[in-house]
Amino acid sequence: MLKNKTLGSMLIVAGTTIGAGMLALPIASAGLGFTTALILILLSWLLMTYTALLMLELHQYASADATLNTLAKSILGKRGQYVANFAMVFLFYALCAAYIAGGGAQLQEKISNLLGIEVAPQAGSILLAIVVACVVTAGTGTVDKLNKMLFAIKITVLASLFFVLSPYVHGQHLLDMPIQQGLVLSAIPVIFTSFGFHGSIPSIVKYVGLDIKSLRRVMMFGAALPLVIYVFWQLLSQGVMSQQSLMQSEGLSGFVSNISSIAHNPHISTFVTVFADLALATSFLGVSLGLFDFFADAFKKGNGKLDRSKTALITFLPPLGFALFYPKGFIMALGYAAIALVVLAIFLPVAMVWSQRRQGLQSEGYQVRGGSLGLGVAALCGILIIAAQGLQMLGLIPSLG
């Protein structure tokens, strides 16, 4: 049973990480060159895996159902709790609103085509929110089962895409150097956010239990799977097209159109569309599961049907409302996603572990290697990501894609 939960949890981590944004990575890293993009991907993976393990170091001294709200309050006090809660709610509401709006529009289009009638634009968003809310409210076990099925289909689709495109990879394209040095800084926040899954860690700890050995495997292998897929995706996308062609692609649709014409295969567009839908679904499940358990802890809601229904309303109604009535609001919020994720996935784990180690608890249980130097390097990386995001927002370094 534990092995089954461990595998399911690995796929929840990977499914949450590999969102539809993965498809934009070739556009986001256009002009960097394959080697530079690969180095940034590897460094981001190392950083995020390290801070995920820091979270396990914290969880071993807390109850199995503790979330970031509880951990921050007990270790950093009220101020730390307020910072953690704001970062969590801000980032995850914005993400959920984006998934509901984007996924809802795709669902509405499919329903209209299937029924042959015009369906109201809001219908897709409402239906998607209700379906995901029902799955998440049913529990992590239900999310696990559905996620496994969706992830298997997603990998099959991706493998088909790799099979079709691999003959068109040119080694010379992979040797291209960055066109502009400033693009390297611009790419850092984009690639960093593509490894974000930390909000789901408390839900996984609650599901698996406080078995640190199993949880370490979940974090390390769960984060390694997106790494492998990202590397292969960059290898194909940057190998099929030159840096100049990637730079001239007009967004994702232009990129898909270009690789379809290069491969002389109109089905590539279908593969990409199906993958995007599945990636959005698995990422939405992981993000909303983490937010659901966070609110259950913050508002002291139990596991009874009534309490879980109340938690579902708190989790899904606000982002649904934003997606329906104020779409520009969450789009603006997503512009700050990297900053909120740095707080959530780097600064808070580093601060809490540093504080906990000062209390001398590290001698009693699991401790992530690296000591104070590792914590300091992680914190500096967080500052660099925020600085890069700030410079891009101010227009001091180029935008990507």
mmCIF file with all atom_site columns, C-alpha atoms in Angstrom, residues 137 292 296 300-312 314:
data_model
loop_
_atom_site.group_PDB
_atom_site.id
_atom_site.type_symbol
_atom_site.label_atom_id
_atom_site.label_alt_id
_atom_site.label_comp_id
_atom_site.label_asym_id
_atom_site.label_entity_id
_atom_site.label_seq_id
_atom_site.pdbx_PDB_ins_code
_atom_site.Cartn_x
_atom_site.Cartn_y
_atom_site.Cartn_z
_atom_site.occupancy
_atom_site.B_iso_or_equiv
_atom_site.pdbx_formal_charge
_atom_site.auth_seq_id
_atom_site.auth_comp_id
_atom_site.auth_asym_id
_atom_site.auth_atom_id
_atom_site.pdbx_PDB_model_num
ATOM 1  C CA . THR A 1 137 ? -12.892 17.125 -2.037 1.00 0.00 ? 137 THR A CA 1
ATOM 2  C CA . PHE A 1 292 ? -7.401  22.724 -0.213 1.00 0.00 ? 292 PHE A CA 1
ATOM 3  C CA . ALA A 1 296 ? -8.414  22.950 5.883  1.00 0.00 ? 296 ALA A CA 1
ATOM 4  C CA . LYS A 1 300 ? -9.358  24.095 11.364 1.00 0.00 ? 300 LYS A CA 1
ATOM 5  C CA . LYS A 1 301 ? -11.736 22.115 9.168  1.00 0.00 ? 301 LYS A CA 1
ATOM 6  C CA . GLY A 1 302 ? -12.055 18.376 9.743  1.00 0.00 ? 302 GLY A CA 1
ATOM 7  C CA . ASN A 1 303 ? -12.445 15.484 7.299  1.00 0.00 ? 303 ASN A CA 1
ATOM 8  C CA . GLY A 1 304 ? -16.223 15.227 7.550  1.00 0.00 ? 304 GLY A CA 1
ATOM 9  C CA . LYS A 1 305 ? -18.310 15.771 4.414  1.00 0.00 ? 305 LYS A CA 1
ATOM 10 C CA . LEU A 1 306 ? -19.676 19.132 5.590  1.00 0.00 ? 306 LEU A CA 1
ATOM 11 C CA . ASP A 1 307 ? -16.266 20.482 6.575  1.00 0.00 ? 307 ASP A CA 1
ATOM 12 C CA . ARG A 1 308 ? -14.656 19.315 3.325  1.00 0.00 ? 308 ARG A CA 1
ATOM 13 C CA . SER A 1 309 ? -17.483 20.933 1.342  1.00 0.00 ? 309 SER A CA 1
ATOM 14 C CA . LYS A 1 310 ? -16.884 24.231 3.157  1.00 0.00 ? 310 LYS A CA 1
ATOM 15 C CA . THR A 1 311 ? -13.138 23.986 2.451  1.00 0.00 ? 311 THR A CA 1
ATOM 16 C CA . ALA A 1 312 ? -13.898 23.321 -1.239 1.00 0.00 ? 312 ALA A CA 1
ATOM 17 C CA . ILE A 1 314 ? -13.118 28.556 0.086  1.00 0.00 ? 314 ILE A CA 1
#
